[in-house]
Coordinates of N, CA and C and ligand atoms in Angstrom, one line a residue:
X1 N -1.1 -70.2 95.6 CA 0.3 -70.4 95.2 C 0.8 -69.1 94.4
X2 N 2.1 -68.9 94.5 CA 2.6 -67.9 93.7 C 3.8 -68.4 92.8
X3 N 3.9 -67.9 91.7 CA 5.1 -68.2 90.8 C 5.9 -66.9 90.7
X4 N 7.1 -67.1 91.2 CA 8.1 -66.0 91.2 C 9.2 -66.2 90.3
X5 N 9.7 -65.2 89.6 CA 10.8 -65.4 88.7 C 10.9 -64.2 87.7
X6 N 12.1 -64.0 87.1 CA 12.3 -62.8 86.2 C 11.4 -63.0 85.0
X7 N 11.1 -61.9 84.3 CA 10.3 -62.0 83.1 C 11.0 -63.0 82.1
X8 N 10.2 -63.8 81.4 CA 10.8 -64.7 80.4 C 11.3 -66.0 81.0
X9 N 11.1 -66.4 82.3 CA 11.5 -67.7 82.8 C 10.5 -68.8 82.5
X10 N 9.3 -68.4 82.0 CA 8.3 -69.4 81.6 C 7.2 -69.5 82.8
X11 N 7.1 -68.5 83.5 CA 6.0 -68.5 84.5 C 4.6 -68.8 84.0
X12 N 4.3 -68.1 82.8 CA 3.0 -68.2 82.2 C 2.7 -69.7 81.8
X13 N 3.7 -70.3 81.2 CA 3.5 -71.7 80.7 C 3.3 -72.6 81.9
X14 N 4.1 -72.5 83.0 CA 4.0 -73.3 84.1 C 2.7 -73.1 84.9
X15 N 2.3 -71.8 84.9 CA 1.1 -71.5 85.7 C -0.1 -72.2 85.0
X16 N -0.1 -72.1 83.7 CA -1.1 -72.8 82.8 C -1.2 -74.3 83.1
X17 N 0.0 -74.9 83.3 CA 0.0 -76.4 83.5 C -0.5 -76.7 85.0
X18 N -0.1 -75.8 85.9 CA -0.5 -76.0 87.3 C -2.1 -75.8 87.4
X19 N -2.6 -74.8 86.7 CA -4.0 -74.5 86.7 C -4.8 -75.7 86.1
X20 N -4.3 -76.3 85.1 CA -5.0 -77.5 84.4 C -4.9 -78.7 85.4
X21 N -3.7 -78.9 85.9 CA -3.5 -80.1 86.8 C -4.4 -80.0 88.0
X22 N -4.5 -78.9 88.6 CA -5.1 -78.8 90.0 C -6.5 -78.1 89.8
X23 N -6.9 -77.8 88.6 CA -8.3 -77.1 88.4 C -8.5 -75.9 89.2
X24 N -7.5 -75.0 89.2 CA -7.6 -73.7 89.9 C -7.4 -72.6 88.8
X25 N -7.9 -71.4 89.1 CA -7.7 -70.3 88.1 C -6.2 -69.8 88.1
X26 N -5.8 -69.5 86.9 CA -4.5 -68.9 86.6 C -4.6 -67.4 86.6
X27 N -4.1 -66.7 87.5 CA -4.3 -65.2 87.5 C -3.0 -64.6 87.1
X28 N -2.9 -64.0 85.9 CA -1.7 -63.3 85.4 C -2.0 -61.9 85.3
X29 N -1.3 -61.0 86.1 CA -1.6 -59.6 86.1 C -1.2 -59.0 84.8
X30 N -0.1 -59.5 84.2 CA 0.3 -59.0 82.8 C -0.8 -59.3 81.8
X31 N -1.4 -60.5 81.8 CA -2.5 -60.8 80.9 C -3.7 -59.9 81.1
X32 N -4.0 -59.7 82.4 CA -5.2 -58.8 82.7 C -4.9 -57.4 82.1
X33 N -3.6 -56.9 82.3 CA -3.4 -55.5 81.7 C -3.4 -55.6 80.2
X34 N -2.9 -56.6 79.6 CA -2.8 -56.7 78.1 C -4.3 -56.7 77.6
X35 N -5.1 -57.5 78.2 CA -6.5 -57.5 77.7 C -7.2 -56.2 77.9
X36 N -6.9 -55.5 78.9 CA -7.5 -54.2 79.2 C -6.9 -53.2 78.1
X37 N -5.7 -53.3 77.8 CA -5.1 -52.4 76.7 C -5.8 -52.7 75.4
X38 N -6.0 -53.9 75.1 CA -6.6 -54.3 73.8 C -8.0 -53.7 73.8
X39 N -8.8 -53.8 74.9 CA -10.2 -53.3 75.0 C -10.3 -51.8 75.3
X40 N -9.1 -51.1 75.3 CA -9.0 -49.7 75.5 C -9.8 -49.2 76.8
X41 N -9.7 -50.0 77.9 CA -10.4 -49.6 79.1 C -9.4 -48.6 79.8
X42 N -10.0 -47.9 80.8 CA -9.2 -47.0 81.6 C -8.0 -47.6 82.2
X43 N -8.2 -48.8 82.8 CA -7.1 -49.5 83.4 C -6.0 -49.8 82.3
X44 N -6.4 -50.2 81.1 CA -5.5 -50.4 80.0 C -4.7 -49.2 79.7
X45 N -5.4 -48.0 79.6 CA -4.7 -46.7 79.2 C -3.7 -46.5 80.3
X46 N -4.1 -46.7 81.6 CA -3.2 -46.4 82.7 C -2.0 -47.2 82.7
X47 N -2.1 -48.4 82.3 CA -1.0 -49.4 82.4 C -0.1 -49.3 81.2
X48 N -0.5 -48.9 80.1 CA 0.2 -48.9 78.8 C 1.6 -48.3 78.8
X49 N 1.7 -47.1 79.3 CA 3.0 -46.4 79.3 C 4.0 -47.1 80.1
X50 N 3.6 -47.6 81.3 CA 4.5 -48.4 82.1 C 5.0 -49.7 81.4
X51 N 4.0 -50.4 80.9 CA 4.3 -51.7 80.2 C 5.3 -51.5 79.0
X52 N 4.9 -50.5 78.2 CA 5.8 -50.3 77.0 C 7.2 -49.9 77.4
X53 N 7.4 -49.3 78.6 CA 8.7 -48.8 79.0 C 9.4 -49.9 79.7
X54 N 8.7 -51.0 80.1 CA 9.3 -52.1 80.8 C 9.4 -51.8 82.3
X55 N 8.7 -50.8 82.8 CA 8.6 -50.6 84.2 C 7.4 -51.1 84.9
X56 N 7.3 -51.0 86.2 CA 6.1 -51.6 86.8 C 4.9 -50.6 86.9
X57 N 3.7 -51.2 86.8 CA 2.6 -50.4 87.0 C 2.4 -50.0 88.5
X58 N 2.0 -48.9 88.9 CA 2.0 -48.6 90.4 C 1.2 -49.6 91.2
X59 N 1.8 -49.8 92.4 CA 1.3 -50.9 93.4 C -0.2 -50.8 93.6
X60 N -0.7 -49.5 93.8 CA -2.2 -49.4 94.3 C -3.1 -50.0 93.1
X61 N -2.7 -49.8 91.8 CA -3.5 -50.3 90.7 C -3.6 -51.8 90.8
X62 N -2.4 -52.4 90.9 CA -2.3 -53.8 90.8 C -2.9 -54.5 92.1
X63 N -2.7 -53.9 93.2 CA -3.2 -54.5 94.4 C -4.7 -54.6 94.4
X64 N -5.3 -53.4 94.0 CA -6.8 -53.5 94.0 C -7.4 -54.5 93.0
X65 N -6.7 -54.6 91.8 CA -7.1 -55.5 90.8 C -7.1 -57.0 91.3
X66 N -6.0 -57.3 92.0 CA -5.7 -58.7 92.5 C -6.7 -59.0 93.6
X67 N -6.9 -58.0 94.6 CA -7.8 -58.2 95.7 C -9.2 -58.6 95.1
X68 N -9.7 -57.9 94.1 CA -11.0 -58.1 93.5 C -11.1 -59.5 92.9
X69 N -10.0 -59.8 92.2 CA -10.0 -61.1 91.4 C -10.0 -62.3 92.4
X70 N -9.2 -62.2 93.5 CA -9.2 -63.5 94.3 C -10.4 -63.5 95.3
X71 N -11.2 -62.5 95.3 CA -12.5 -62.5 96.1 C -13.6 -63.3 95.3
X72 N -13.3 -63.5 94.0 CA -14.4 -64.1 93.2 C -14.6 -65.6 93.5
X73 N -15.8 -66.0 93.2 CA -16.2 -67.4 93.5 C -15.2 -68.5 93.1
X74 N -14.7 -68.4 91.9 CA -13.8 -69.5 91.3 C -12.5 -69.6 92.0
X75 N -12.2 -68.5 92.9 CA -10.9 -68.6 93.7 C -11.0 -69.1 95.0
X76 N -12.3 -69.6 95.4 CA -12.4 -70.0 96.7 C -11.7 -71.3 97.1
X77 N -11.3 -72.1 96.1 CA -10.6 -73.3 96.5 C -9.2 -73.2 96.0
X78 N -8.7 -72.1 95.8 CA -7.2 -71.8 95.5 C -7.1 -71.2 94.2
X79 N -5.9 -70.8 93.9 CA -5.5 -70.1 92.6 C -4.0 -70.0 92.5
X80 N -3.6 -69.7 91.3 CA -2.1 -69.6 91.1 C -1.9 -68.1 90.5
X81 N -1.0 -67.4 91.3 CA -0.7 -66.0 90.9 C 0.5 -66.0 90.1
X82 N 0.5 -65.4 88.9 CA 1.7 -65.3 87.9 C 2.0 -63.8 87.7
X83 N 3.1 -63.4 88.2 CA 3.4 -62.0 87.9 C 3.0 -61.1 89.0
X84 N 2.5 -61.6 90.1 CA 2.1 -60.8 91.3 C 2.3 -61.7 92.5
X85 N 2.9 -61.2 93.5 CA 3.4 -59.8 93.7 C 4.8 -59.6 93.1
X86 N 5.0 -58.3 92.8 CA 6.3 -58.0 92.2 C 7.1 -57.0 93.0
X87 N 6.5 -56.6 94.1 CA 7.3 -55.7 95.0 C 6.9 -56.0 96.5
X88 N 7.8 -55.6 97.4 CA 7.5 -55.9 98.8 C 6.1 -55.3 99.2
X89 N 5.7 -54.0 98.9 CA 4.5 -53.5 99.3 C 3.3 -54.4 98.7
X90 N 3.5 -54.9 97.5 CA 2.4 -55.8 96.9 C 2.3 -57.1 97.8
X91 N 3.5 -57.6 98.2 CA 3.5 -58.8 99.0 C 2.8 -58.6 100.3
X92 N 3.1 -57.4 100.9 CA 2.6 -57.1 102.2 C 1.0 -57.0 102.1
X93 N 0.6 -56.3 101.0 CA -0.9 -56.1 100.8 C -1.6 -57.4 100.6
X94 N -0.9 -58.3 99.9 CA -1.6 -59.6 99.7 C -1.7 -60.4 101.0
X95 N -0.6 -60.3 101.8 CA -0.6 -61.0 103.1 C -1.7 -60.4 103.9
X96 N -2.0 -59.2 103.9 CA -3.0 -58.5 104.7 C -4.4 -59.0 104.2
X97 N -4.6 -59.0 102.9 CA -5.9 -59.4 102.3 C -6.2 -60.8 102.7
X98 N -5.1 -61.7 102.6 CA -5.4 -63.1 103.0 C -5.7 -63.3 104.5
X99 N -4.8 -62.5 105.2 CA -5.0 -62.7 106.7 C -6.4 -62.3 107.2
X100 N -6.9 -61.2 106.7 CA -8.2 -60.7 107.0 C -9.3 -61.7 106.8
X101 N -9.0 -62.6 105.8 CA -10.0 -63.7 105.5 C -9.6 -65.0 106.0
X102 N -8.6 -65.0 106.9 CA -8.2 -66.3 107.6 C -7.5 -67.2 106.7
X103 N -6.9 -66.7 105.6 CA -6.2 -67.5 104.6 C -4.8 -67.3 104.6
X104 N -4.0 -68.2 104.0 CA -2.5 -68.0 103.9 C -2.0 -68.7 102.6
X105 N -0.8 -68.3 102.2 CA -0.2 -68.9 101.0 C 0.2 -70.4 101.3
X106 N 0.2 -71.2 100.3 CA 0.7 -72.6 100.5 C 2.1 -72.7 99.9
X107 N 2.3 -72.1 98.7 CA 3.7 -72.3 98.1 C 4.1 -71.0 97.3
X108 N 5.4 -70.7 97.3 CA 5.9 -69.7 96.5 C 7.0 -70.4 95.7
X109 N 6.8 -70.6 94.4 CA 7.7 -71.3 93.6 C 8.6 -70.3 92.9
X110 N 9.9 -70.4 93.0 CA 10.8 -69.5 92.4 C 11.5 -70.2 91.2
X111 N 11.2 -69.7 90.0 CA 11.8 -70.4 88.8 C 13.1 -69.6 88.5
X112 N 14.2 -70.3 88.5 CA 15.5 -69.8 88.4 C 16.1 -70.0 87.0
X113 N 16.4 -68.9 86.3 CA 17.1 -69.0 85.0 C 18.1 -67.7 84.9
X114 N 19.3 -68.0 84.5 CA 20.3 -66.9 84.3 C 19.8 -65.8 83.3
X115 N 20.2 -64.6 83.6 CA 19.8 -63.4 82.8 C 20.2 -63.6 81.3
X116 N 21.3 -64.1 81.0 CA 21.7 -64.2 79.6 C 20.9 -65.1 78.8
X117 N 20.5 -66.2 79.4 CA 19.5 -67.2 78.9 C 18.2 -66.5 78.6
X118 N 17.8 -65.7 79.6 CA 16.4 -65.0 79.5 C 16.4 -64.1 78.2
X119 N 17.6 -63.3 78.1 CA 17.7 -62.4 77.0 C 17.6 -63.1 75.7
X120 N 18.3 -64.3 75.6 CA 18.3 -65.0 74.3 C 16.9 -65.5 74.1
X121 N 16.2 -66.0 75.1 CA 14.9 -66.5 74.9 C 13.9 -65.4 74.5
X122 N 13.9 -64.2 75.2 CA 13.0 -63.2 75.0 C 13.1 -62.4 73.7
X123 N 14.4 -62.2 73.4 CA 14.6 -61.3 72.1 C 14.2 -62.1 70.9
X124 N 14.1 -63.5 71.0 CA 13.7 -64.2 69.9 C 12.2 -64.4 69.7
X125 N 11.5 -63.8 70.6 CA 9.9 -64.0 70.5 C 9.4 -63.1 69.4
X126 N 8.5 -63.6 68.7 CA 7.7 -62.8 67.7 C 6.2 -63.0 67.9
X127 N 5.5 -61.9 67.6 CA 4.0 -62.0 67.7 C 3.4 -61.5 66.4
X128 N 2.3 -62.1 66.1 CA 1.6 -61.7 64.9 C 0.9 -60.3 65.2
X129 N 1.1 -59.3 64.3 CA 0.6 -58.0 64.5 C -1.0 -58.0 64.3
X130 N -1.4 -59.0 63.6 CA -2.9 -59.1 63.4 C -3.6 -59.9 64.4
X131 N -3.2 -61.2 64.7 CA -4.1 -62.0 65.6 C -3.4 -62.2 67.0
X132 N -2.2 -61.8 67.1 CA -1.5 -61.9 68.4 C -0.9 -63.3 68.7
X133 N -0.9 -64.2 67.7 CA -0.3 -65.5 67.8 C 1.2 -65.3 68.1
X134 N 1.7 -66.2 69.0 CA 3.1 -66.1 69.4 C 4.0 -67.1 68.9
X135 N 5.3 -66.7 68.5 CA 6.3 -67.6 67.9 C 7.6 -67.3 68.6
X136 N 8.6 -68.1 68.2 CA 10.0 -67.9 68.7 C 10.9 -68.3 67.5
X137 N 11.9 -67.5 67.2 CA 12.8 -67.7 66.0 C 13.6 -69.0 66.2
X138 N 13.7 -69.5 67.4 CA 14.5 -70.8 67.6 C 13.6 -71.9 68.1
X139 N 12.7 -71.6 69.1 CA 11.9 -72.6 69.8 C 10.6 -73.0 69.2
X140 N 10.0 -71.9 68.5 CA 8.6 -72.1 67.9 C 8.5 -71.4 66.6
X141 N 9.2 -71.9 65.6 CA 9.3 -71.2 64.3 C 7.9 -71.2 63.5
X142 N 7.6 -70.2 62.8 CA 6.5 -70.2 61.9 C 6.9 -71.0 60.7
X143 N 5.9 -71.5 59.9 CA 6.3 -72.3 58.7 C 7.1 -71.4 57.8
X144 N 6.6 -70.2 57.6 CA 7.3 -69.3 56.7 C 7.9 -68.1 57.5
X145 N 9.1 -67.9 57.3 CA 9.7 -66.8 58.2 C 9.0 -65.5 58.2
X146 N 8.7 -65.0 59.3 CA 8.1 -63.6 59.4 C 6.6 -63.6 59.2
X147 N 5.9 -64.7 58.9 CA 4.5 -64.8 58.5 C 3.8 -65.7 59.5
X148 N 2.6 -65.3 60.0 CA 1.8 -66.0 60.9 C 1.2 -67.2 60.3
X149 N 1.3 -68.4 60.9 CA 0.7 -69.7 60.4 C -0.8 -69.6 60.4
X150 N -1.4 -68.9 61.3 CA -2.8 -68.9 61.5 C -3.5 -68.0 60.5
X151 N -3.0 -66.7 60.5 CA -3.8 -65.8 59.6 C -2.9 -65.0 58.5
X152 N -1.7 -65.5 58.4 CA -0.7 -64.9 57.4 C -0.3 -63.4 57.7
X153 N -0.6 -63.0 58.9 CA -0.3 -61.7 59.3 C 1.2 -61.6 59.4
X154 N 1.7 -60.3 59.6 CA 3.2 -60.1 59.7 C 3.6 -60.3 61.2
X155 N 4.8 -61.0 61.3 CA 5.3 -61.3 62.7 C 6.2 -60.1 63.1
X156 N 6.0 -59.6 64.3 CA 6.9 -58.5 64.7 C 7.4 -58.7 66.1
X157 N 8.5 -58.0 66.5 CA 8.9 -58.1 67.9 C 8.0 -57.1 68.7
X158 N 7.4 -57.6 69.8 CA 6.6 -56.7 70.6 C 7.5 -55.7 71.3
X159 N 7.0 -54.5 71.5 CA 7.8 -53.5 72.2 C 8.5 -54.0 73.5
X160 N 7.7 -54.8 74.3 CA 8.2 -55.2 75.6 C 9.2 -56.4 75.4
X161 N 9.4 -56.9 74.2 CA 10.4 -58.0 74.0 C 11.6 -57.6 73.3
X162 N 11.8 -56.3 73.0 CA 13.1 -55.8 72.4 C 14.2 -56.1 73.4
X163 N 15.4 -56.2 72.9 CA 16.5 -56.6 73.8 C 16.6 -55.4 74.8
X164 N 16.5 -54.2 74.4 CA 16.6 -53.0 75.3 C 15.6 -53.1 76.4
X165 N 14.3 -53.4 76.0 CA 13.2 -53.4 77.1 C 13.5 -54.7 77.9
X166 N 13.9 -55.8 77.4 CA 14.1 -56.9 78.2 C 15.2 -56.6 79.3
X167 N 16.3 -55.9 78.9 CA 17.3 -55.6 79.8 C 16.7 -54.7 80.9
X168 N 15.9 -53.8 80.5 CA 15.2 -52.9 81.5 C 14.4 -53.6 82.4
X169 N 13.6 -54.6 81.9 CA 12.7 -55.3 82.7 C 13.5 -56.2 83.7
X170 N 14.6 -56.8 83.3 CA 15.5 -57.5 84.2 C 16.1 -56.7 85.3
X171 N 16.4 -55.5 84.9 CA 17.0 -54.6 86.0 C 15.9 -54.2 87.0
X172 N 14.7 -54.0 86.5 CA 13.6 -53.7 87.4 C 13.3 -54.9 88.3
X173 N 13.4 -56.1 87.7 CA 13.2 -57.3 88.5 C 14.2 -57.4 89.6
X174 N 15.5 -57.2 89.3 CA 16.5 -57.4 90.3 C 16.4 -56.4 91.4
X175 N 16.0 -55.1 91.0 CA 15.9 -54.1 92.2 C 14.6 -54.2 92.9
X176 N 13.4 -54.5 92.2 CA 12.1 -54.4 92.8 C 11.5 -55.7 93.2
X177 N 11.8 -56.8 92.5 CA 11.1 -58.1 92.8 C 12.0 -59.0 93.6
X178 N 13.3 -59.0 93.2 CA 14.2 -60.0 93.9 C 14.1 -60.0 95.4
X179 N 13.9 -58.8 96.1 CA 13.8 -58.9 97.5 C 12.7 -59.8 98.0
X180 N 11.8 -60.2 97.2 CA 10.7 -61.0 97.6 C 11.2 -62.5 97.8
X181 N 12.4 -62.8 97.3 CA 12.9 -64.1 97.5 C 13.3 -64.3 98.9
X182 N 14.0 -63.3 99.5 CA 14.3 -63.4 100.9 C 13.0 -63.3 101.8
X183 N 12.2 -62.5 101.4 CA 10.9 -62.2 102.1 C 10.1 -63.5 102.3
X184 N 10.0 -64.3 101.3 CA 9.3 -65.6 101.4 C 10.2 -66.7 101.9
X185 N 11.5 -66.6 101.7 CA 12.4 -67.6 102.2 C 12.3 -67.5 103.8
X186 N 12.3 -66.3 104.4 CA 12.2 -66.2 105.8 C 10.9 -66.7 106.3
X187 N 9.9 -66.7 105.5 CA 8.6 -67.3 105.9 C 8.5 -68.8 105.7
X188 N 9.6 -69.3 105.2 CA 9.6 -70.8 104.9 C 8.7 -71.3 103.8
X189 N 8.4 -70.3 102.9 CA 7.4 -70.7 101.8 C 8.1 -71.0 100.5
X190 N 9.4 -70.6 100.4 CA 10.0 -70.5 99.1 C 10.5 -71.9 98.6
X191 N 10.2 -72.3 97.4 CA 10.7 -73.5 96.8 C 11.4 -73.1 95.5
X192 N 12.7 -73.3 95.4 CA 13.5 -73.0 94.2 C 13.4 -74.1 93.1
X193 N 13.1 -73.7 91.9 CA 12.9 -74.6 90.7 C 13.9 -74.3 89.7
X194 N 14.5 -75.3 89.2 CA 15.5 -75.1 88.1 C 14.7 -74.8 86.8
X195 N 14.8 -73.5 86.3 CA 14.0 -73.2 85.1 C 14.7 -73.3 83.8
X196 N 15.9 -73.8 83.8 CA 16.7 -74.0 82.5 C 16.3 -75.3 81.9
X197 N 15.7 -76.2 82.8 CA 15.4 -77.6 82.3 C 14.3 -77.5 81.3
X198 N 14.0 -78.6 80.6 CA 12.8 -78.7 79.7 C 11.5 -78.3 80.3
X199 N 10.6 -77.8 79.7 CA 9.3 -77.3 80.2 C 8.7 -78.4 81.1
X200 N 8.6 -79.7 80.5 CA 7.9 -80.6 81.3 C 8.7 -81.1 82.5
X201 N 10.0 -80.9 82.5 CA 10.8 -81.2 83.7 C 10.6 -80.1 84.8
X202 N 10.5 -78.9 84.3 CA 10.2 -77.8 85.3 C 8.9 -78.1 86.0
X203 N 7.9 -78.5 85.2 CA 6.6 -78.8 85.8 C 6.6 -80.0 86.7
X204 N 7.5 -80.9 86.4 CA 7.6 -82.1 87.2 C 8.1 -81.7 88.6
X205 N 9.1 -80.8 88.6 CA 9.7 -80.4 89.9 C 8.6 -79.7 90.8
X206 N 7.7 -79.0 90.1 CA 6.7 -78.3 90.9 C 5.6 -79.3 91.4
X207 N 5.3 -80.2 90.5 CA 4.3 -81.3 90.9 C 4.8 -82.1 92.0
X208 N 6.0 -82.5 91.9 CA 6.6 -83.4 92.9 C 6.6 -82.7 94.3
X209 N 6.9 -81.4 94.3 CA 6.8 -80.7 95.6 C 5.4 -80.7 96.2
X210 N 4.4 -80.4 95.3 CA 3.0 -80.3 95.8 C 2.6 -81.7 96.3
X211 N 2.9 -82.7 95.5 CA 2.4 -84.1 95.9 C 3.2 -84.7 97.0
X212 N 4.3 -84.3 97.3 CA 5.1 -84.7 98.4 C 4.4 -84.3 99.7
X213 N 3.7 -83.2 99.6 CA 3.0 -82.7 100.8 C 1.6 -83.3 101.0
Ligands
LIG301 P1 4.2 -59.9 82.5 O1 3.4 -60.4 81.4 O2 3.8 -60.6 83.9 O3 5.7 -60.0 82.3 O4 3.8 -58.4 82.8 C1 4.0 -57.4 81.7 C2 4.0 -56.0 82.3 O5 2.8 -55.8 83.1 C3 5.1 -55.8 83.3 O6 6.4 -55.5 82.7 C4 4.6 -54.6 84.1 O7 4.6 -53.3 83.4 C5 3.0 -55.0 84.2 N1 2.8 -55.8 85.4 C6 2.3 -57.0 85.4 N2 2.2 -57.5 86.7 C7 2.6 -56.4 87.5 C8 2.7 -56.2 88.9 N3 2.4 -57.2 89.8 N4 3.1 -55.0 89.3 C9 3.4 -54.1 88.5 N5 3.4 -54.2 87.2 C10 3.0 -55.4 86.6

């Protein structure tokens, strides 16, 4: 399965729920890059400049990383891809990798949320500069403003959540990732999901589709 949608539509949250419900791995390319950055690996160093600027990491880096990951043992009964593919060449590379192994995609869920709602959601995000705990000034407030509930660290706006970077990421999404909607629609795989609804309702729409089949 693939989860498609602009940054900030809640793909990570939904992917987590799907992974728990169906006992399959949740593969987030963004998370893989962030953990590599934290561990100062070569991959992390390569990805950092792109991520901080809100642009995409080059296709060849991402494609190799995903091909490796989905070949692992725990992916043999399925998996959910979150944040990949993000370009037509990535989607074509995925198709080729799957095809070689006699596999195919089952679902591409497209989570739909208007841009202005995304900007409001993302620019309210805060992260603890010490432990990385995440908050939101409206939806997930810390007990004390600006202070982490877990470790009392200072809450900051991550570079990739500033309004300027969010607008940049949205424009990257519209030019580079949006063509995938038509790509998968033509293959009869696309299922549109209303992402403005409550988190549990969004998940319900996804589950209903899977269980209907
Ligand atoms: P995410 O957490 O999925 O929003 O990803 C954060 C950042 O990681 C993106 O803004 C990109 O810089 C990079 N990234 C994640 N997945 C991909 C991908 N499939 N292709 C290129 N860049 C990616």
